[in-house]
Every structure is written in C-alpha cells, then in structure tokens.
Coordinates of C-alpha atoms in Angstrom, one line a residue:
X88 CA 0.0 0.0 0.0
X89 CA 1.4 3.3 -1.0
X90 CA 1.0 6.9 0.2
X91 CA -1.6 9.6 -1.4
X92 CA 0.3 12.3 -2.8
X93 CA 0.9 15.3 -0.2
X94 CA -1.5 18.0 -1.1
X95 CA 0.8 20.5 -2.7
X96 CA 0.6 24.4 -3.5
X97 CA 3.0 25.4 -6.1
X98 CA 3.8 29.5 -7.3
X99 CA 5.3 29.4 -10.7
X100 CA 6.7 32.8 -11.9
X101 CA 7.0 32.1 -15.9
X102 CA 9.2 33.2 -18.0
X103 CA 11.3 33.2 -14.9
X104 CA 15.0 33.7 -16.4
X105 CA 14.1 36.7 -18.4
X106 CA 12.4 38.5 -15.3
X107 CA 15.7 37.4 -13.2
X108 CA 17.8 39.3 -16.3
X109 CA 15.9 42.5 -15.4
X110 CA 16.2 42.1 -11.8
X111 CA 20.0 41.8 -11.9
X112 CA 21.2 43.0 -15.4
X113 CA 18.5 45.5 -15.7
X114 CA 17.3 43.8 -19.6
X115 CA 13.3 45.4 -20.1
X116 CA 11.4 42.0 -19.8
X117 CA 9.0 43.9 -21.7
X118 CA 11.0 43.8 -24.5
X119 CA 11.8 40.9 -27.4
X120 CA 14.4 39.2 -24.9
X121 CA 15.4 35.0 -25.3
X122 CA 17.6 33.1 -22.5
X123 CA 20.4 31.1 -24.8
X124 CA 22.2 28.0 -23.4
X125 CA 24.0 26.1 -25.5
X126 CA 23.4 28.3 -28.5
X127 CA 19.6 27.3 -27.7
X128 CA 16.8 29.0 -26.8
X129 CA 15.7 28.1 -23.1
X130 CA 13.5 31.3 -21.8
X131 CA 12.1 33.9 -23.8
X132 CA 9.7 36.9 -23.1
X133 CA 6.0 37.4 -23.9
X134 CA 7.1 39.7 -26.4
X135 CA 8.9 37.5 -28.1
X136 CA 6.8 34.8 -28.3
X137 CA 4.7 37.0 -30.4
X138 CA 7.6 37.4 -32.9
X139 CA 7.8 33.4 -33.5
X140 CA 10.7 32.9 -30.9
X141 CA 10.2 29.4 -29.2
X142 CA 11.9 27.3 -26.8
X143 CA 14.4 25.1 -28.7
X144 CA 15.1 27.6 -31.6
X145 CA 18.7 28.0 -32.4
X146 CA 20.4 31.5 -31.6
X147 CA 20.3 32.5 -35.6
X148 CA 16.9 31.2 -36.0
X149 CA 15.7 33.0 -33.1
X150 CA 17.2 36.4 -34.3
X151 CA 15.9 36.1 -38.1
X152 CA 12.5 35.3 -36.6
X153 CA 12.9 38.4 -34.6
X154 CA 15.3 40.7 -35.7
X155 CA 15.5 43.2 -32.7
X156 CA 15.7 40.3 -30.1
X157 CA 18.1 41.0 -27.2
X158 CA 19.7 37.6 -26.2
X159 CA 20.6 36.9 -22.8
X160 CA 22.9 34.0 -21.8
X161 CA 21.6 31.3 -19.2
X162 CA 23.0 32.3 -16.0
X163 CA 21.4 29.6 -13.3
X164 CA 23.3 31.5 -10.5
X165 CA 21.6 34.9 -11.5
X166 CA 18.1 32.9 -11.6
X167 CA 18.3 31.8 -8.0
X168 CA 19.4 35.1 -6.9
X169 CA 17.0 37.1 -8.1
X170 CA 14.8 34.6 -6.7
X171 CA 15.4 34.5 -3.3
X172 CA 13.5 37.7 -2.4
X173 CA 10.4 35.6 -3.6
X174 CA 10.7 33.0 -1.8
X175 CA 11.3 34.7 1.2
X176 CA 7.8 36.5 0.5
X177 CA 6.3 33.4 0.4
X178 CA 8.0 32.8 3.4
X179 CA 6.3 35.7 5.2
X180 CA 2.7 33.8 4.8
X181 CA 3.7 30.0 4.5
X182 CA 6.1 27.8 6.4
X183 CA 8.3 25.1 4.8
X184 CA 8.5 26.1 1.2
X185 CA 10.6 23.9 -0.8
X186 CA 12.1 25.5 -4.1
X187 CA 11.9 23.2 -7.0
X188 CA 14.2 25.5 -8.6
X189 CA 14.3 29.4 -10.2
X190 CA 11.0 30.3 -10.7
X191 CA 8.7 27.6 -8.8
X192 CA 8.6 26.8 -5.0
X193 CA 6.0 24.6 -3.0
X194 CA 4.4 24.4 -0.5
X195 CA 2.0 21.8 1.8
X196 CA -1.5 23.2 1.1
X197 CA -2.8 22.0 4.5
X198 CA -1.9 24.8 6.4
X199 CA -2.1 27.7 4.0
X200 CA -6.1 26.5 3.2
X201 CA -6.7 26.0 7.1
X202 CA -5.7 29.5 8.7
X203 CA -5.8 31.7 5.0
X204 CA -9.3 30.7 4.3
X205 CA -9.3 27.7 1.7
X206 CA -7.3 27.0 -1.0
X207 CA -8.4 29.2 -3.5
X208 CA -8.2 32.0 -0.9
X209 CA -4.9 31.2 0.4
X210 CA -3.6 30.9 -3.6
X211 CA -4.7 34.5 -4.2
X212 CA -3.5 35.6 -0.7
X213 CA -0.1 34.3 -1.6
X214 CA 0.1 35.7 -5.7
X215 CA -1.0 39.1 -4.1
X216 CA 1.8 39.4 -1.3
X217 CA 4.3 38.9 -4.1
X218 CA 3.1 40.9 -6.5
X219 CA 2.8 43.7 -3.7
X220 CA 6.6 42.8 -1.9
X221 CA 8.4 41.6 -4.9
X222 CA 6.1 43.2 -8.4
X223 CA 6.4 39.8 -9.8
X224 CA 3.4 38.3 -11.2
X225 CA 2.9 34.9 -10.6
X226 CA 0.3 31.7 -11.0
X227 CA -0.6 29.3 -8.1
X228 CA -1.8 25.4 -9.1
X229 CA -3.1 23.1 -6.3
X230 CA -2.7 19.7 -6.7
X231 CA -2.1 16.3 -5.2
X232 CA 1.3 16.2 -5.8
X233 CA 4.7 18.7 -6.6
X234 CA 4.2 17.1 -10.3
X235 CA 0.7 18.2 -10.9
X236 CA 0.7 20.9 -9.2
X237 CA 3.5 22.2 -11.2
X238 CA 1.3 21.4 -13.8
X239 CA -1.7 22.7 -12.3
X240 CA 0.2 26.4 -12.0
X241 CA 0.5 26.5 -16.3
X242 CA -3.0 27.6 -15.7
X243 CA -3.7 28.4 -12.7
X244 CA -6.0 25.6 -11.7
X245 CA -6.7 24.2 -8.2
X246 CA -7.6 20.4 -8.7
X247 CA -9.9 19.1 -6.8
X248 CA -8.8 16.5 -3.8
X249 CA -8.2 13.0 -5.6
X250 CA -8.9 14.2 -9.0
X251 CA -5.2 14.3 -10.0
X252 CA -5.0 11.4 -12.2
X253 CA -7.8 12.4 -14.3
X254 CA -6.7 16.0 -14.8
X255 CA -3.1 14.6 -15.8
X256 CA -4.8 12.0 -18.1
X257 CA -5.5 14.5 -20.8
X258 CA -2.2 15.9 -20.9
X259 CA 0.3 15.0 -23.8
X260 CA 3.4 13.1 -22.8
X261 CA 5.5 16.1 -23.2
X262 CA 4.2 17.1 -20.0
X263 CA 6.7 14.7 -18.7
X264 CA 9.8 16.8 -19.5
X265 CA 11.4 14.4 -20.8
X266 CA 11.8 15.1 -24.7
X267 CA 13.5 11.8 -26.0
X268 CA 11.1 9.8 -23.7
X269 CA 8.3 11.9 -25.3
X270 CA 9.8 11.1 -28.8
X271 CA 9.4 7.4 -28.5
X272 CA 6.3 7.3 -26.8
X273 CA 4.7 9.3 -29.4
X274 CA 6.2 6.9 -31.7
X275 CA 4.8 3.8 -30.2
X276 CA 1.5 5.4 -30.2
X277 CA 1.4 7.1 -26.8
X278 CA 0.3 10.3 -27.0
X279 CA -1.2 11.2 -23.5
X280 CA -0.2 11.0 -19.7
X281 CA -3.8 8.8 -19.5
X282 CA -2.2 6.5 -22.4
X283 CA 1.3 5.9 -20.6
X284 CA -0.3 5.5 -16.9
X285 CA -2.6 3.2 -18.7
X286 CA 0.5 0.7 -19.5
X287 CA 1.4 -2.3 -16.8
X288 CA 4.3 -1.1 -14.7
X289 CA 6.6 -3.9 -14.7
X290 CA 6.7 -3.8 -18.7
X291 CA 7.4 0.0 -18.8
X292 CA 10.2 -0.5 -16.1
X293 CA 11.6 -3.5 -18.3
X294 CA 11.8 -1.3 -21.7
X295 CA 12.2 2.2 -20.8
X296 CA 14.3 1.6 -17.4
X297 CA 14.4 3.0 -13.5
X298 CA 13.6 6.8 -15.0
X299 CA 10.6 5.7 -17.5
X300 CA 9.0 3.8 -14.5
X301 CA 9.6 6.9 -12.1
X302 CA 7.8 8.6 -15.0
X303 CA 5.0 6.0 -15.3
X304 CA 4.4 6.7 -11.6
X305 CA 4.4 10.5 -11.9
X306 CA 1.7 9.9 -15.1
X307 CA -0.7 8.2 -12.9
X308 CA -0.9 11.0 -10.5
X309 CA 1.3 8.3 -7.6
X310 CA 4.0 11.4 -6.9
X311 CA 4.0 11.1 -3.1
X312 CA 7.6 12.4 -2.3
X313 CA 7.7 14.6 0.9
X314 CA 8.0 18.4 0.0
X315 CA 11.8 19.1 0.9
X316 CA 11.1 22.4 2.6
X317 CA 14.2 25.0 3.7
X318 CA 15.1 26.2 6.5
X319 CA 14.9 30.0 6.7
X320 CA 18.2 31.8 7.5
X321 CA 18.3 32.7 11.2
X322 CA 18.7 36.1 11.7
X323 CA 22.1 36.8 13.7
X324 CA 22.4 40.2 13.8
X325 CA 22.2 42.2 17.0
X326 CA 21.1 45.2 18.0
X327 CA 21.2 47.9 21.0
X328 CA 18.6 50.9 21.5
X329 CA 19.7 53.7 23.9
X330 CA 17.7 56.2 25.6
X331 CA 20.3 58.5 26.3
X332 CA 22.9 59.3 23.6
X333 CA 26.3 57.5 23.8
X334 CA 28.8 60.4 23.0
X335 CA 31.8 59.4 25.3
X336 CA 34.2 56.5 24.0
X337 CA 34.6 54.3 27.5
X338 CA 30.9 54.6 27.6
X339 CA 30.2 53.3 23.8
X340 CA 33.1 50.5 24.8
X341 CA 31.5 49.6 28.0
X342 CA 28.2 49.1 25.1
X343 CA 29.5 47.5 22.4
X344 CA 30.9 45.0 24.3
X345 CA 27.9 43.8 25.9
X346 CA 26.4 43.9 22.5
X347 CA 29.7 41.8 20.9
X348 CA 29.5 39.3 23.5
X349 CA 25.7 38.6 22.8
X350 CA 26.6 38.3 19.1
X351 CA 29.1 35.5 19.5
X352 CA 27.0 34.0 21.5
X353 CA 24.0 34.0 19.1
X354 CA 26.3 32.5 16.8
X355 CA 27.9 30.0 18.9
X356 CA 24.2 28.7 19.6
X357 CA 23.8 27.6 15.5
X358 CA 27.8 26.3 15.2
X359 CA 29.3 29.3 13.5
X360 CA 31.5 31.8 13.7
X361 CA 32.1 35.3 12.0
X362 CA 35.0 36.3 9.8
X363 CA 33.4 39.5 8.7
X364 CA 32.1 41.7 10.6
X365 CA 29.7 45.0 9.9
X366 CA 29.1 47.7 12.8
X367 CA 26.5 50.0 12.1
X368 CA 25.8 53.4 14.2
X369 CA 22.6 55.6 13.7
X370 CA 23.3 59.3 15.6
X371 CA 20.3 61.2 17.4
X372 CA 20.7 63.6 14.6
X373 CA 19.8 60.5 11.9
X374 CA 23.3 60.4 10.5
X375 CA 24.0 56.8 9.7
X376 CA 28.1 55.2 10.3
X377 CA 29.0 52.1 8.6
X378 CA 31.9 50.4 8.1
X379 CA 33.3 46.5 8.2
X380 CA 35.9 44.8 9.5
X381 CA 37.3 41.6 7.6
X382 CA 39.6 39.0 9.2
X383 CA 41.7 36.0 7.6
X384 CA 40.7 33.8 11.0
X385 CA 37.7 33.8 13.4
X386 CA 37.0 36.5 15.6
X387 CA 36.3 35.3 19.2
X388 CA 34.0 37.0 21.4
X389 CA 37.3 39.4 22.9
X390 CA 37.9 40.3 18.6
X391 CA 34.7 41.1 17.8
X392 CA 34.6 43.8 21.6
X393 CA 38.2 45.0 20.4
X394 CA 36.8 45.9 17.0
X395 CA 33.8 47.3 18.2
X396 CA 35.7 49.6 20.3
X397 CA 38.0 50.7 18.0
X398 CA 35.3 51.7 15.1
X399 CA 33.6 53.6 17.9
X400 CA 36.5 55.6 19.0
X401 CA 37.6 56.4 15.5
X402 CA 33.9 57.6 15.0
X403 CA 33.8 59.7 18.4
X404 CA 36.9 60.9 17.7
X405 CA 36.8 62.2 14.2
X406 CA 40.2 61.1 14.5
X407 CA 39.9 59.2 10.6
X408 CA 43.5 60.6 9.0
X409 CA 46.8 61.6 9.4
X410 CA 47.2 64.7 11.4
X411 CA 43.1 64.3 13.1
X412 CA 42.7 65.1 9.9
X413 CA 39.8 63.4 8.2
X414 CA 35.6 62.4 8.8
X415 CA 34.5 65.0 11.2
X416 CA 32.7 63.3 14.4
X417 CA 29.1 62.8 14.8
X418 CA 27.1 65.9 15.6
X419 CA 25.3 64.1 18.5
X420 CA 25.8 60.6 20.3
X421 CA 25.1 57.3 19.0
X422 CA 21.4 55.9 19.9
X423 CA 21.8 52.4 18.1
X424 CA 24.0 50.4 17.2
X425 CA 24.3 47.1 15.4
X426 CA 26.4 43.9 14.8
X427 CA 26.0 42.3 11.5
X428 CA 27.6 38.8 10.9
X429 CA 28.8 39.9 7.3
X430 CA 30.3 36.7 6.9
X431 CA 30.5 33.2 8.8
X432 CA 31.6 29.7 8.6
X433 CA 30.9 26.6 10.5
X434 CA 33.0 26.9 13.9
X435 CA 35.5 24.4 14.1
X436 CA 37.6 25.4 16.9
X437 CA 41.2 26.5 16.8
X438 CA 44.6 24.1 18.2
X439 CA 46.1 26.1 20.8
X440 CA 50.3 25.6 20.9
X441 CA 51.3 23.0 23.4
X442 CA 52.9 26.4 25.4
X443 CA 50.6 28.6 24.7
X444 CA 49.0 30.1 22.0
X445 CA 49.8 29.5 18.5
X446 CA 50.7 32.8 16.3
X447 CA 51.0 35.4 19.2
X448 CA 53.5 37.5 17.4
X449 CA 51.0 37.6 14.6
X450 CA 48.1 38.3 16.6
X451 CA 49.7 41.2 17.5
X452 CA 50.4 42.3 14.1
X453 CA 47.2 41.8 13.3
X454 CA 45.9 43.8 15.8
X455 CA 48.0 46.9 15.3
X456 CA 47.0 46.5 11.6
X457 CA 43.2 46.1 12.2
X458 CA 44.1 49.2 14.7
X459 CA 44.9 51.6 11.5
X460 CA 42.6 50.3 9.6
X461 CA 39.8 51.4 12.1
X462 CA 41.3 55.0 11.9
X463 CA 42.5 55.1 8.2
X464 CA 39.8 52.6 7.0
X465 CA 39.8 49.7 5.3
X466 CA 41.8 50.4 2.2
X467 CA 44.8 52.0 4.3
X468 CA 46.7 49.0 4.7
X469 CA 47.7 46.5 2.2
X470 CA 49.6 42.7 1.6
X471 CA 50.9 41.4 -1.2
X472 CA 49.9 38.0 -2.7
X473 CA 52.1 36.3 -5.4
X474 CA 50.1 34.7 -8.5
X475 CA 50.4 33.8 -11.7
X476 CA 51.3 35.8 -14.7
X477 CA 53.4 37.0 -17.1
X478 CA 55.3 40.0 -16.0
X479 CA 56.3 40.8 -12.5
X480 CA 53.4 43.4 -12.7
X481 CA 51.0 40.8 -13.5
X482 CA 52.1 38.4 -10.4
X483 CA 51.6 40.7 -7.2
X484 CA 48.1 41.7 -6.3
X485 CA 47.4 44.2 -3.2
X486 CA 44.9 42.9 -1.1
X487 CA 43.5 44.9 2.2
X488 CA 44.5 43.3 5.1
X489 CA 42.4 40.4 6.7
X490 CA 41.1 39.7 3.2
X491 CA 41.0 36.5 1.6
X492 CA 44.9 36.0 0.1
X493 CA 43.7 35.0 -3.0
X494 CA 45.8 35.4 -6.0
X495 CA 45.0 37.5 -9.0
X496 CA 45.8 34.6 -11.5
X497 CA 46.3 31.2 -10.5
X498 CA 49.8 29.4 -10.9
X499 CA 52.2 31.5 -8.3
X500 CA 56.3 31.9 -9.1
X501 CA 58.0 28.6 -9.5
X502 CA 60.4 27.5 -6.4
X503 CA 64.0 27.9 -7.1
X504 CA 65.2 24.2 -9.0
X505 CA 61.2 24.0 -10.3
X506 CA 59.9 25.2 -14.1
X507 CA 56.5 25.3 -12.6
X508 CA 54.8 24.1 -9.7
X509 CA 53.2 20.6 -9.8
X510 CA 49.3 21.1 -10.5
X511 CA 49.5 24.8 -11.3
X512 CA 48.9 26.1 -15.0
X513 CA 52.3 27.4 -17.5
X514 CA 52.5 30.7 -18.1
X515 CA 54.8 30.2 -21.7
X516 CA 56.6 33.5 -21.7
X517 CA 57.2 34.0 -17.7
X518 CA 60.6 35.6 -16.9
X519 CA 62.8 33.5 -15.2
X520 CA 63.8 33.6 -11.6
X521 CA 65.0 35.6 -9.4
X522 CA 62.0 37.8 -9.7
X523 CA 62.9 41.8 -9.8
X524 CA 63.4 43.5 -6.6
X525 CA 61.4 46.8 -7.8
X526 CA 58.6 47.0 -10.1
X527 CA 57.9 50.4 -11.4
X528 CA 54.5 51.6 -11.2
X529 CA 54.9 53.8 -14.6
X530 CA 57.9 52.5 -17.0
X531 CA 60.7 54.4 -17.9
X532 CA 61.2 55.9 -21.4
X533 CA 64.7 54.2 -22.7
X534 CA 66.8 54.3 -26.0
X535 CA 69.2 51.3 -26.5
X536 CA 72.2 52.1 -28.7
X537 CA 74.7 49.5 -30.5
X538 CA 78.0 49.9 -31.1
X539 CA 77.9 51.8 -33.2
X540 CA 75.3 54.1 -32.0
X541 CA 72.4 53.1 -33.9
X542 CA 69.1 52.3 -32.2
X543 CA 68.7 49.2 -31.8
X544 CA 65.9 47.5 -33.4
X545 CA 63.9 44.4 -32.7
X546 CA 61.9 42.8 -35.4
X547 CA 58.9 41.1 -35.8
X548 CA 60.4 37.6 -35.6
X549 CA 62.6 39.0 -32.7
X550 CA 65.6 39.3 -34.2
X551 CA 68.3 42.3 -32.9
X552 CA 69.0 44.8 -35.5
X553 CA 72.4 44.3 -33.6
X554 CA 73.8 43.8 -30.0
X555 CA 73.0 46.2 -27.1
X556 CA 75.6 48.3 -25.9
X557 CA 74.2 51.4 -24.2
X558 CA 71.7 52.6 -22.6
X559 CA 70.0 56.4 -22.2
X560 CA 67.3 57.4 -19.8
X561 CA 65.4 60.8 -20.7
X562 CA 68.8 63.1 -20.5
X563 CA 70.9 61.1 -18.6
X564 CA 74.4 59.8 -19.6
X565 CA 74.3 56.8 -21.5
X566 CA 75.2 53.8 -19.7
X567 CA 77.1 51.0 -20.8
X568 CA 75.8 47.7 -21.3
X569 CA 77.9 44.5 -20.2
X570 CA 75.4 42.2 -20.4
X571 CA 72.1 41.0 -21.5
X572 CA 69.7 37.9 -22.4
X573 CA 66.7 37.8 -24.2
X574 CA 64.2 37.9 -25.5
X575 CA 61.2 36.7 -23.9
X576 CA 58.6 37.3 -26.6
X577 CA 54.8 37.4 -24.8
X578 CA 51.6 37.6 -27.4
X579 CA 48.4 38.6 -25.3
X580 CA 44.9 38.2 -25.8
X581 CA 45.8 38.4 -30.2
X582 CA 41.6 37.4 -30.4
X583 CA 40.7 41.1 -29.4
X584 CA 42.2 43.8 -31.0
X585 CA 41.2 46.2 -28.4
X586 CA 43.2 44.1 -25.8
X587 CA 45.7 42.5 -27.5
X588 CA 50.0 43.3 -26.5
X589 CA 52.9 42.1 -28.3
X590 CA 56.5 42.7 -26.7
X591 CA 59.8 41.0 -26.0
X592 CA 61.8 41.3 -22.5
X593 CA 65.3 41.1 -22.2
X594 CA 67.4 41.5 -18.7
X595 CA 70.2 44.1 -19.2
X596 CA 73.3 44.5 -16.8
X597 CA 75.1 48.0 -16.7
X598 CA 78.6 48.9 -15.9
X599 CA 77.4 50.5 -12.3
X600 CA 76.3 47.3 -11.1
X601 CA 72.9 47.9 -11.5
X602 CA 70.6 45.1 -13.3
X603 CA 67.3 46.1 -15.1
X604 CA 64.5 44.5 -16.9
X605 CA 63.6 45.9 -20.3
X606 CA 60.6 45.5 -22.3
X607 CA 60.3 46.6 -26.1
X608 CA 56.7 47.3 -27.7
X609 CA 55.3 49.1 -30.7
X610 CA 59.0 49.6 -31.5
X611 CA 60.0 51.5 -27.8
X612 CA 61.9 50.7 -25.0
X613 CA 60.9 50.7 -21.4
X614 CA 62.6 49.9 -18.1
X615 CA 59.5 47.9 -16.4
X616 CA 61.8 46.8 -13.3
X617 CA 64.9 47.1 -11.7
X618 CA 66.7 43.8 -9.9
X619 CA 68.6 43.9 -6.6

C-alpha cells in the first residue's frame, strides 16, 4: 500500500529567467528578450513569443524570426538570486517552502487552506503578497502532488482533492519533460499521460528503465515524495537601542561589548562563527556610520569587543587621518548600534600551541593593523599576494588586510630548481627567476644604442638589429651595457584587438652594477623593473 500524494501548492513565476535578467542586469522584460544556453533557446519573453521565438530555436533562427531580439545567456546563479527575495515573500505567509528551482517553489497546502481561508483564498492571498513585496506576477496550481501541481500552475488551476490522475490523463506526454522519452512514446503510439499510466508497470520499467518507470508513476498521478522544505536563515544580527545618547568613548566601549559578546553567542548557539564583521551606528541627529571589518581567522568574542571599540573611537573621535585630519565626528551621540555577521563559517575550533598560543607574534600584528585600519579605514593597509602571470606586474596583487589572500591569477612563481609548480597552470613567456626587486609603477622611457650608435631595433620575428651596448634614460648619460639575455617574446589576448599586447623582454646588466628589466613594444623601449 502506497501513500496519497501530499496535497501540494505550487507559485510558478513564468518566464522566470528573463524577469531574473531585469532584476540583476536590468534587460526590459518587456521587450523581445530569449535566455540562450548552449546556442539554444531556453526562456524567452512574452514579447517574443509574439515574434515566433520558441523554446528550442537556435540563436540565428531566433534572431531572423525576430530581428531586434536582445539575447541573454543562461545564468542559473543569477536565476536563483533574483529569486530569493520571492521566496522569502512566500515565506512571510507559509512555512516550509521547498524551491523546486528558479522560478517555482512549494508548499504543503494544508496549512495555507486551514488559517488563510481555503485553497483558492490562500492561492490569491499568496500571488497578491508577491506581487505587492516583490512586483512579480505569478500563477498558483493546487494539486495532489509537486508534479501536478506544477502542472496545475500553467494555468492556474486548483484540482480538486483525488482528481489528480484524471486532470493529468489528458495531458500530452510532453508534460513529462522528458523530450527523448516523449519522442518514443509518441512513436509507439502514446500520445497522453492517460495513455502511458494506462501501461502495466513492470513492462514499462523493463523497456524504458528506473527513469521511464519513475515517469509511469508521476503519469498516474502516484508522486508522493515529501516536500523538501528549507530552512529559513536565522537572523544573527544584534542590535542595541539607547535612551540617552552615547557620546563618550569608555561609555560606547562599555556598550559595544555587551552587544559583541551577545553576538558570539547568538552565533555559537547555531555552530558558526564570524569572519566579517559589519558595525553599524545611527546618531540622534539620523546620520548613519558604517563600516566593516574583515579577518583571515575567526573572531572570538574578545575580537569582535576590540573591533567594536575601535570603530567607535575612530567615530567619536573624528580622529579618521593623518594629522586628526579626516571624517568630522558625529554631531550628537550614537542611539543604536548594530552587529551584523557579514560573513560566517561553520565553527571548528582552533589548536592552541602546546605552550601557549599558537601565532601570538601575529596576533599582534594583526591587531595593530586592524588598529589603523579602524582610523584610516579599510583600504589603508595592504599585503601582497604572489600569482600567476606573465610579468612581475601581472604576479603581485594588493589585497587589504584580513582579506581573503587569494591570487589575482592562479599558478604562483616557481620554487628555485622548479619550471612550474606541480598542478599549477604554465604561463609560456614568464621571466625566469630571481624575480625583480622593484617594479615600477609607470615605466621608464629608454633608447638602446649598438656599437655603433644606432638604435637598436627588434623585429617582428625577434631578431636584434644588432647587440646592445648602451643605454640612455630621458637626459641622462648613457650607460654602458655588459650584459644582457633575451628575448622573452609574450603575445596577449591576439583574439581582441582592443586588448591584445605584443613585446619581447630582455634582462640588461650595466657597468654601475645595477641590473634592469627591459621591455620593447610598438617599437619603444621601457625599463618595467629594476633587480637587486
């Protein structure tokens, strides 16, 4: 004896990937838009479905069908963005909504029809709050069922309690979603969800297999899966409301961390922990502070006070650049203030050294850097990270401290003895070690003379018009060359013209001692960097 199908309500937004382009990308969904993937139409607007553009139509068939169409690609990320803020609406009304994906969520009908008023009531309840919270339009089917219901939604039908299997029975097998399973069935005569369900079970799982007999089930109206609802994101942020106004800095301390211990706490109690933090301020005067704190670790409860004490003191103080110079302080005291977990992971507790704690020396680093950045802000202080690349430019990339170290361009300088480090992508065309000590933000203008005193010249299959032999910068003394090696030819990014860079490197060695890397492009020299 099987289950009955879980009386299901379903909200289907159609046309959902073209109304999540205009939410994100801002593409008019009024328009002639179609959602490509794999050169194939999978979404396409109202619009242009009055133009001819279908589902299935390739890109250039699409476009001569409707030559002002404005293609979008398929961007399943974008899709489930832009569809959070429904669900959530949904949220607001219903408990445990399952999303079935971008576009469609579900929901137990039981509930919804018991304290909303019926079925029918709590279906225009529901497309109403959306349309009001999100402007979305959307279409509710109730069914028995997240199949039919789905289904059911196409036209906004509520089917009545057990009458499932005869509303899917007139259905064509395309209903399925399946389009090669729809392909044979129509060739072997089945044309309707009534016709498949209508076939013994053991001799559909014996020719079409496990997904034709899953399939079978669904066509007979026997979909009696439990709704997978979600969990609704707890909210974790804190927040402190104060009579009088906070204007002295022990007195906002004394607050904030009252306020930063009951934040750890909070997120202690669901197994997390914050590597971001955001500290908010609203003023009696309205005026609104903001500002947030990264780290590369987790804050404890003691990191999360600290911070919270120094933002306040560099807002109290005014005392934001160099010289007090800077952000003027707050023209009356701080009545709220609030913690927001900007970013958190699962808490999996720290090793502490077997005498004492691991990484002091850094910690303190760390927080006479996070000090500065309270006062200068965020952007004041800076690490470097080694990546990949090309050029010693192309390998370094700045990142604010207590950011993620993440490398511009994957594949970082090879260890000395190594061409390239085991797993990490070539870069043909990377300078050899050792890596320049100085990179110049602007190259130099140079002119390299032979011998003779001609210009040197490089040509396009990076041949030397002759040796080099000096040197000039702007209207300095030439310098004599005793040395040199190259060239190191790079070609970049030849497929767009707009982008593309050809040049040649060479390493030069000058009679002073001093070592330099040249590039040559367009038919000038440069110094790009200078070795130690």
């Amino acid at each position: 004896m099987t289950d009955a199908p879980v009386r299901t309500l379903l909200l289907w937004c159609p046309d959902w990937p073209v109304l999540a382009a205009e939410v994100v990308d801002g593409v008019p969904a009024t328009g002639p838009v179609a959602v490509l993937h794999a050169n194939r139409v999978v979404a396409c607007s109202e619009r242009a479905r009055v133009e001819g553009v279908r589902r299935g139509l390739r890109k250039r068939e699409a476009q001569g069908r409707c030559p002002q169409l404005t293609v979008v690609e398929y961007d399943p990320g974008r899709d489930a963005r832009a569809f959070e803020p429904v669900v959530a609406a949904v949220e607001e009304l219903v408990a445990g909504v399952e999303v079935v994906r971008p576009g469609a969520c579900a929901v137990a009908a039981r509930g919804p029809s018991r304290y909303l008023g019926g079925e029918e009531a709590a279906a225009e309840q529901i497309i109403e709050h959306v349309a009001q919270t999100c402007a979305v339009e959307a279409q509710v089917g109730i069914a028995d069922g997240v199949f039919a219901a789905g289904l059911a939604a196409r036209t906004g039908r509520v089917v009545p309690p057990g009458g499932t299997p005869a509303f899917l029975a007139g259905l064509p097998v395309e209903a399925l979603g399946r389009p090669a399973l729809a392909d044979l069935l129509r060739r072997l005569g089945v044309r309707t969800l009534g016709d498949f369900a209508a076939l013994p079970a053991g001799d559909v799982l014996a020719r079409f297999g496990f997904d034709g007999a899953l399939t079978h089930r669904l066509a007979a109206g026997r979909d009696h899966r439990p709704l997978a609802v979600r969990r609704p994101p707890a909210d974790l942020t804190v927040t402190a409301e104060y009579d009088e106004p906070v204007d002295r800095v022990d007195a906002a301390a004394f607050a904030g961390r009252a306020l930063a211990e009951q934040l750890h706490d909070r997120l202690a109690g669901h197994g997390l922990a914050c590597t971001r933090l955001g500290i908010e301020a609203v003023t009696a005067h309205g005026q609104e502070l903001h500002r947030v704190w990264r780290h590369d670790g987790l804050l404890t409860a003691a990191a999360i006070a600290d911070r919270v004490r120094w933002q306040l003191d560099g807002w109290l103080t005014g005392s934001n650049g160099r010289g007090g110079a800077g952000r003027a302080r707050p023209t009356a005291g701080i009545i709220r203030l609030r913690l927001i977990p900007d970013g958190v992971i699962a808490q999996a507790g720290l090793q502490p050294g077997l005498w004492g704690e691991t990484g002091e020396e850094r910690e303190r680093a760390h927080r006479a850097l996070s000090r500065v950045q309270g006062i200068l802000g965020p952007e004041a202080v800076f690490t470097a990270v080694l990546g990949g690349g090309r050029s010693p430019a192309d390998q370094v990339r700045l990142v604010p401290w207590g950011d993620e170290r993440l490398p511009a361009r994957p594949g970082g300088p090879p260890r000395p003895g190594e061409s390239a480090r085991p797993g990490e992508p070539p870069w043909p065309g990377r300078l050899p070690p050792p890596a320049p000590a100085v990179v110049l933000p602007t190259p130099l203008a140079a002119v390299v003379h032979d011998a003779d005193g001609e210009p040197v010249v490089v040509s396009a299959r990076l041949r030397l018009s002759a040796p080099p032999a000096r040197l000039t910068l702007d209207a300095a003394r030439p310098m004599e060359i005793t040395g040199w090696a190259g060239p190191w030819p790079v070609d970049e990014r030849w497929w767009a013209p707009a982008e593309a860079h050809r040049r040649a490197r060479f390493q030069v060695g000058l009679a002073n001692g001093t070592a330099l890397l040249l590039v040559v492009e367009a038919g000038r020299w440069l110094v790009e960097a200078i070795y130690d």
